[in-house]
CSV table of C-alpha atoms and ligand atoms in Angstrom, one decimal:
chain,number,residue,atom,x,y,z
A,298,MET,CA,138.8,-188.3,-75.7
A,299,ALA,CA,137.3,-191.1,-73.6
A,300,GLN,CA,140.6,-191.9,-71.9
A,301,LEU,CA,141.3,-188.4,-70.7
A,302,GLN,CA,141.1,-187.8,-67.0
A,303,ARG,CA,138.1,-185.7,-65.8
A,304,LEU,CA,138.2,-183.2,-63.1
A,305,VAL,CA,135.2,-181.4,-61.6
A,306,VAL,CA,136.0,-177.8,-60.5
A,307,THR,CA,133.8,-175.0,-59.2
A,308,PRO,CA,132.6,-172.4,-61.7
A,309,ALA,CA,134.4,-169.8,-59.7
A,310,GLN,CA,137.8,-171.4,-60.6
A,311,ILE,CA,137.2,-170.5,-64.2
A,312,SER,CA,137.9,-167.1,-65.7
A,313,ASN,CA,139.2,-166.0,-69.1
A,314,GLN,CA,139.5,-169.5,-70.5
A,315,VAL,CA,141.8,-170.4,-67.6
A,316,CYS,CA,141.1,-172.7,-64.7
A,317,THR,CA,143.0,-172.0,-61.5
A,318,LEU,CA,143.6,-175.3,-59.7
A,319,THR,CA,143.3,-175.8,-56.0
A,320,ALA,CA,146.3,-177.2,-54.1
A,321,GLU,CA,144.5,-180.6,-53.9
A,322,GLN,CA,143.8,-180.6,-57.6
A,323,GLN,CA,147.4,-179.6,-58.4
A,324,HIS,CA,148.6,-182.5,-56.2
A,325,TYR,CA,146.2,-184.9,-57.9
A,326,LEU,CA,147.1,-184.0,-61.4
A,327,SER,CA,150.9,-183.7,-61.1
A,328,ARG,CA,151.7,-186.1,-58.3
A,329,VAL,CA,149.0,-188.8,-58.5
A,330,LEU,CA,148.4,-188.8,-62.3
A,331,ARG,CA,151.9,-187.5,-63.1
A,332,LEU,CA,150.6,-185.1,-65.8
A,333,HIS,CA,153.1,-182.4,-67.0
A,334,SER,CA,152.9,-179.0,-68.6
A,335,GLY,CA,151.1,-179.5,-72.0
A,336,ASP,CA,149.2,-182.7,-70.9
A,337,ARG,CA,145.5,-182.6,-71.5
A,338,PHE,CA,142.5,-183.5,-69.4
A,339,ILE,CA,138.9,-182.6,-69.2
A,340,VAL,CA,137.6,-179.9,-66.9
A,341,MET,CA,133.9,-180.0,-65.9
A,342,ASP,CA,132.1,-177.4,-63.8
A,343,GLY,CA,129.6,-179.9,-62.5
A,344,GLN,CA,126.8,-177.8,-63.8
A,345,GLY,CA,126.7,-178.9,-67.5
A,346,GLN,CA,129.8,-177.3,-69.0
A,347,GLY,CA,133.0,-179.2,-70.0
A,348,TRP,CA,136.2,-178.2,-71.7
A,349,LEU,CA,139.3,-179.9,-73.1
A,350,ALA,CA,142.1,-178.4,-70.9
A,351,GLU,CA,145.9,-178.3,-71.0
A,352,LEU,CA,148.0,-178.1,-67.9
A,353,ILE,CA,150.3,-175.0,-68.1
A,354,ASP,CA,153.5,-174.1,-66.1
A,355,PRO,CA,153.9,-173.9,-63.2
A,356,LEU,CA,151.1,-176.5,-63.0
A,357,THR,CA,148.8,-174.3,-61.0
A,358,GLN,CA,146.5,-173.5,-63.9
A,359,ALA,CA,145.0,-175.1,-67.0
A,360,LYS,CA,144.2,-173.4,-70.2
A,361,LEU,CA,140.7,-174.2,-71.5
A,362,LEU,CA,141.2,-175.2,-75.2
A,363,SER,CA,137.7,-175.9,-76.4
A,364,ALA,CA,134.2,-176.6,-75.0
A,365,ILE,CA,133.1,-180.2,-75.1
A,366,GLN,CA,129.7,-180.9,-76.5
A,367,ALA,CA,128.9,-184.1,-74.7
A,368,GLU,CA,125.4,-185.2,-73.7
A,369,THR,CA,125.3,-187.9,-71.2
A,370,GLU,CA,122.5,-186.6,-69.0
A,371,LEU,CA,119.0,-188.1,-68.8
A,372,PRO,CA,116.4,-186.1,-70.6
A,373,LEU,CA,114.5,-185.2,-67.4
A,374,ALA,CA,115.4,-184.4,-63.8
A,375,VAL,CA,115.4,-187.5,-61.6
A,376,THR,CA,115.3,-187.3,-57.8
A,377,LEU,CA,115.9,-190.1,-55.4
A,378,ALA,CA,114.4,-189.6,-52.0
A,379,ILE,CA,115.8,-192.4,-49.8
A,380,ALA,CA,115.2,-193.3,-46.2
A,381,LEU,CA,118.7,-193.5,-44.9
A,382,PRO,CA,120.0,-197.1,-44.9
A,383,LYS,CA,122.0,-198.6,-42.1
A,384,GLY,CA,125.8,-198.2,-41.6
A,385,ASN,CA,127.6,-197.0,-44.7
A,386,GLY,CA,125.0,-198.2,-47.1
A,387,MET,CA,124.3,-194.7,-48.4
A,388,ASP,CA,127.8,-194.4,-49.8
A,389,GLU,CA,127.3,-197.1,-52.4
A,390,VAL,CA,123.7,-195.8,-53.1
A,391,VAL,CA,125.1,-192.3,-53.8
A,392,ARG,CA,127.8,-193.8,-56.1
A,393,GLN,CA,125.5,-196.0,-58.1
A,394,ALA,CA,122.6,-193.5,-58.3
A,395,THR,CA,125.0,-191.0,-59.7
A,396,GLU,CA,126.2,-193.5,-62.3
A,397,LEU,CA,122.5,-194.0,-63.3
A,398,GLY,CA,122.0,-190.3,-63.9
A,399,VAL,CA,120.2,-189.0,-60.8
A,400,SER,CA,120.0,-185.2,-60.5
A,401,ARG,CA,119.2,-184.9,-56.8
A,402,ILE,CA,119.4,-187.1,-53.8
A,403,VAL,CA,117.2,-186.4,-50.7
A,404,PRO,CA,118.2,-188.4,-47.6
A,405,ILE,CA,115.0,-189.0,-45.6
A,406,LEU,CA,114.5,-189.6,-41.9
A,407,SER,CA,111.5,-191.9,-41.6
A,408,ASP,CA,109.8,-193.5,-38.6
A,409,ARG,CA,112.0,-196.6,-38.9
A,410,THR,CA,115.2,-194.9,-40.0
A,411,LEU,CA,118.0,-195.8,-37.5
A,412,LEU,CA,120.6,-193.3,-38.6
A,413,ASN,CA,120.8,-189.6,-37.9
A,414,PRO,CA,123.8,-188.7,-39.9
A,415,SER,CA,126.5,-186.1,-39.1
A,416,THR,CA,127.3,-183.2,-41.4
A,417,GLN,CA,130.6,-185.0,-42.2
A,418,LYS,CA,128.4,-187.7,-43.8
A,419,LEU,CA,126.8,-185.2,-46.1
A,420,GLU,CA,130.2,-183.9,-47.2
A,421,ARG,CA,131.3,-187.4,-47.8
A,422,TRP,CA,128.3,-188.2,-50.0
A,423,CYS,CA,128.9,-185.0,-52.0
A,424,ARG,CA,132.5,-186.1,-52.6
A,425,ILE,CA,131.4,-189.6,-53.6
A,426,ALA,CA,128.8,-188.0,-56.0
A,427,GLN,CA,131.5,-185.8,-57.6
A,428,GLU,CA,133.9,-188.8,-58.1
A,429,ALA,CA,131.1,-190.9,-59.6
A,430,ALA,CA,130.1,-188.1,-61.9
A,431,GLU,CA,133.7,-187.8,-63.1
A,432,GLN,CA,134.0,-191.5,-63.6
A,433,SER,CA,130.7,-192.0,-65.4
A,434,GLU,CA,131.4,-188.9,-67.7
A,435,ARG,CA,128.4,-186.9,-66.6
A,436,GLN,CA,128.1,-183.2,-67.1
A,437,PHE,CA,126.2,-182.6,-63.9
A,438,VAL,CA,127.2,-183.6,-60.3
A,439,PRO,CA,124.0,-184.5,-58.5
A,440,THR,CA,122.9,-182.3,-55.6
A,441,ILE,CA,122.7,-184.0,-52.2
A,442,GLN,CA,120.3,-182.3,-49.8
A,443,ALA,CA,120.6,-182.2,-46.0
A,444,PRO,CA,118.5,-185.0,-44.5
A,445,ILE,CA,114.9,-184.1,-44.0
A,446,ALA,CA,112.0,-185.7,-42.0
A,447,PHE,CA,109.7,-187.7,-44.3
A,448,LEU,CA,106.6,-185.7,-43.4
A,449,SER,CA,108.3,-182.4,-44.1
A,450,TYR,CA,109.5,-183.8,-47.4
A,451,LEU,CA,105.9,-184.7,-48.3
A,452,GLN,CA,104.9,-181.1,-47.9
A,453,ASP,CA,107.4,-180.2,-50.7
A,454,VAL,CA,106.0,-183.1,-52.7
A,455,GLN,CA,102.5,-181.7,-52.4
A,456,SER,CA,103.5,-178.2,-53.6
A,457,LEU,CA,105.6,-179.7,-56.5
A,458,SER,CA,102.9,-182.1,-57.7
A,459,ALA,CA,101.0,-179.2,-59.3
A,460,PRO,CA,100.7,-178.7,-62.2
A,461,GLU,CA,99.2,-182.1,-62.7
A,462,GLY,CA,101.4,-184.6,-64.3
A,463,GLN,CA,104.5,-182.4,-64.6
A,464,SER,CA,106.3,-183.9,-61.6
A,465,LEU,CA,105.7,-187.5,-60.8
A,466,HIS,CA,106.4,-189.0,-57.4
A,467,TYR,CA,106.6,-192.8,-57.0
A,468,LEU,CA,106.6,-194.4,-53.6
A,469,CYS,CA,108.2,-197.8,-53.6
A,470,VAL,CA,106.3,-200.2,-51.4
A,471,ALA,CA,107.1,-203.9,-50.7
A,472,ARG,CA,104.3,-206.5,-49.9
A,473,ARG,CA,101.4,-204.3,-51.2
A,474,SER,CA,99.4,-204.6,-54.3
A,475,ALA,CA,100.6,-201.7,-56.4
A,476,PRO,CA,101.2,-201.2,-60.1
A,477,SER,CA,104.8,-202.0,-61.3
A,478,LEU,CA,107.1,-199.0,-61.6
A,479,LEU,CA,107.9,-200.1,-65.1
A,480,SER,CA,104.3,-200.0,-66.3
A,481,CYS,CA,103.9,-196.5,-64.7
A,482,LEU,CA,107.1,-195.2,-66.4
A,483,THR,CA,106.1,-196.7,-69.8
A,484,ALA,CA,102.8,-195.0,-69.5
A,485,SER,CA,104.2,-191.6,-68.4
A,486,SER,CA,107.0,-191.6,-71.1
A,487,GLN,CA,104.2,-192.0,-73.8
A,488,SER,CA,102.0,-189.3,-72.3
A,489,ALA,CA,102.0,-185.7,-73.5
A,490,PRO,CA,103.4,-183.5,-72.2
A,491,ALA,CA,106.2,-185.7,-71.0
A,492,PRO,CA,106.9,-185.3,-67.2
A,493,ALA,CA,109.6,-182.7,-66.4
A,494,SER,CA,110.7,-184.6,-63.4
A,495,ILE,CA,110.4,-188.0,-61.7
A,496,THR,CA,111.0,-188.8,-58.1
A,497,VAL,CA,111.4,-192.2,-56.6
A,498,ILE,CA,111.1,-192.7,-52.9
A,499,THR,CA,112.4,-195.8,-51.2
A,500,GLY,CA,112.1,-196.9,-47.6
A,501,PRO,CA,114.4,-198.1,-44.8
A,502,GLU,CA,115.3,-201.7,-43.8
A,503,GLY,CA,112.2,-201.9,-41.7
A,504,GLY,CA,110.0,-200.5,-44.4
A,505,TRP,CA,107.5,-197.7,-44.3
A,506,THR,CA,104.8,-197.5,-41.6
A,507,GLU,CA,101.2,-197.6,-42.7
A,508,ALA,CA,100.8,-193.9,-41.6
A,509,GLU,CA,103.8,-192.9,-43.8
A,510,VAL,CA,102.3,-194.7,-46.8
A,511,GLU,CA,99.0,-193.1,-46.3
A,512,ALA,CA,100.5,-189.6,-45.9
A,513,ALA,CA,102.6,-190.1,-49.1
A,514,ILE,CA,99.5,-191.1,-51.1
A,515,ALA,CA,97.6,-188.1,-49.7
A,516,ALA,CA,100.5,-185.8,-50.8
A,517,GLY,CA,100.2,-187.1,-54.4
A,518,CYS,CA,102.7,-190.0,-54.5
A,519,GLN,CA,101.9,-193.1,-56.6
A,520,PRO,CA,102.7,-196.4,-54.7
A,521,VAL,CA,104.6,-198.7,-57.0
A,522,SER,CA,106.1,-202.2,-56.9
A,523,LEU,CA,109.5,-203.3,-58.0
A,524,GLY,CA,108.5,-207.0,-58.3
A,525,LYS,CA,107.6,-209.9,-56.0
A,526,ARG,CA,110.8,-210.2,-54.2
A,527,ILE,CA,111.7,-208.0,-51.2
A,528,LEU,CA,114.7,-205.9,-52.1
A,529,ARG,CA,117.2,-204.5,-49.6
A,530,ALA,CA,117.0,-200.8,-48.8
A,531,VAL,CA,120.2,-200.3,-50.8
A,532,THR,CA,119.0,-202.4,-53.7
A,533,ALA,CA,115.5,-200.9,-54.3
A,534,PRO,CA,116.7,-197.4,-55.3
A,535,ILE,CA,119.2,-198.8,-57.8
A,536,ALA,CA,116.5,-201.1,-59.3
A,537,ALA,CA,114.1,-198.1,-59.6
A,538,LEU,CA,116.7,-195.8,-61.1
A,539,ALA,CA,117.8,-198.4,-63.7
A,540,LEU,CA,114.1,-198.6,-64.8
A,541,ILE,CA,114.0,-194.8,-65.2
A,542,ALA,CA,117.3,-194.8,-67.2
A,543,ALA,CA,116.0,-197.6,-69.4
A,544,THR,CA,112.7,-196.0,-70.2
A,545,HIS,CA,114.1,-192.5,-70.7
A,546,PRO,CA,117.4,-193.1,-72.5
B,777,LIG,N1,111.4,-204.9,-44.1
B,777,LIG,C1,110.4,-204.6,-45.0
B,777,LIG,C2,111.0,-204.4,-46.4
B,777,LIG,C3,111.8,-203.2,-46.5
B,777,LIG,S1,112.7,-203.2,-48.0
B,777,LIG,C4,109.4,-205.8,-45.2
B,777,LIG,O1,109.8,-206.9,-44.8
B,777,LIG,O2,108.3,-205.6,-45.7
B,777,LIG,C5,113.2,-201.5,-48.0
B,777,LIG,C6,112.5,-200.6,-49.0
B,777,LIG,O3,112.8,-201.0,-50.3
B,777,LIG,C7,111.0,-200.6,-48.9
B,777,LIG,O4,110.5,-199.7,-47.9
B,777,LIG,C8,110.6,-200.2,-50.3
B,777,LIG,O5,110.7,-198.8,-50.5
B,777,LIG,C9,111.7,-200.8,-51.2
B,777,LIG,N2,111.3,-202.1,-51.7
B,777,LIG,C10,111.9,-203.3,-51.4
B,777,LIG,N3,111.3,-204.3,-52.2
B,777,LIG,C11,110.4,-203.7,-52.9
B,777,LIG,C12,109.5,-204.2,-53.9
B,777,LIG,N4,109.5,-205.5,-54.2
B,777,LIG,N5,108.7,-203.3,-54.5
B,777,LIG,C13,108.7,-202.0,-54.2
B,777,LIG,N6,109.6,-201.5,-53.3
B,777,LIG,C14,110.4,-202.3,-52.6
């Protein structure tokens, strides 16, 4: 089944074991992929459900043949809160973070963030996340939130940090003495109860200001290191997520 094309639809398109395709999806399946009536593909609702589906005449609908029991998700919810990188840097971060299993991406506006993105950017990132989820055979398409100021975000962190230990927030800091993210993850994966969610927070090209680091620590974030080298703002989140995926297979 690995070779079958995957298509993410909205749950509202599915009713009575039939998926009604949008004009764009019809075009994609019949014109781009050249599928015909009777050809099979996989329909995902982006929220955990998947089906083997068969295209039916007149190619505006697909019959859902059987539910697919695949499990490619990480065993816990992982959030990436990322100070927006320059230019189009976020596009590739969204793609790779989705491949690595992230559940939610929160674009952060920090003191040294240069970009204040348009709503079209947010739509573009959602589309990229959907494509990457299809490509990496995930059951869930990560949610991408509207950009939020770092200090407002930290208020959410503070309220989420209770109950103790259930929700871990790691602030990636360069050039500071901090425990390695790997050692923190190894310790938390062996603790009981296991954390229900993990958040990694990465800074912009210019780094965090001292005040931001202090505010994050006060809100309950643990500062962590990703090694002795200074990673780019687009590299650090991927390195951090790869460590989470490796320690929580
Ligand atoms: N210009 C800054 C570095 C910014 S790197 C300086 O020279 O200090 C962009 C972001 O990536 C940082 O804010 C941090 O969140 C993350 N990062 C980069 N290298 C890191 C490392 N070795 N350990 C932890 N976080 C790192």
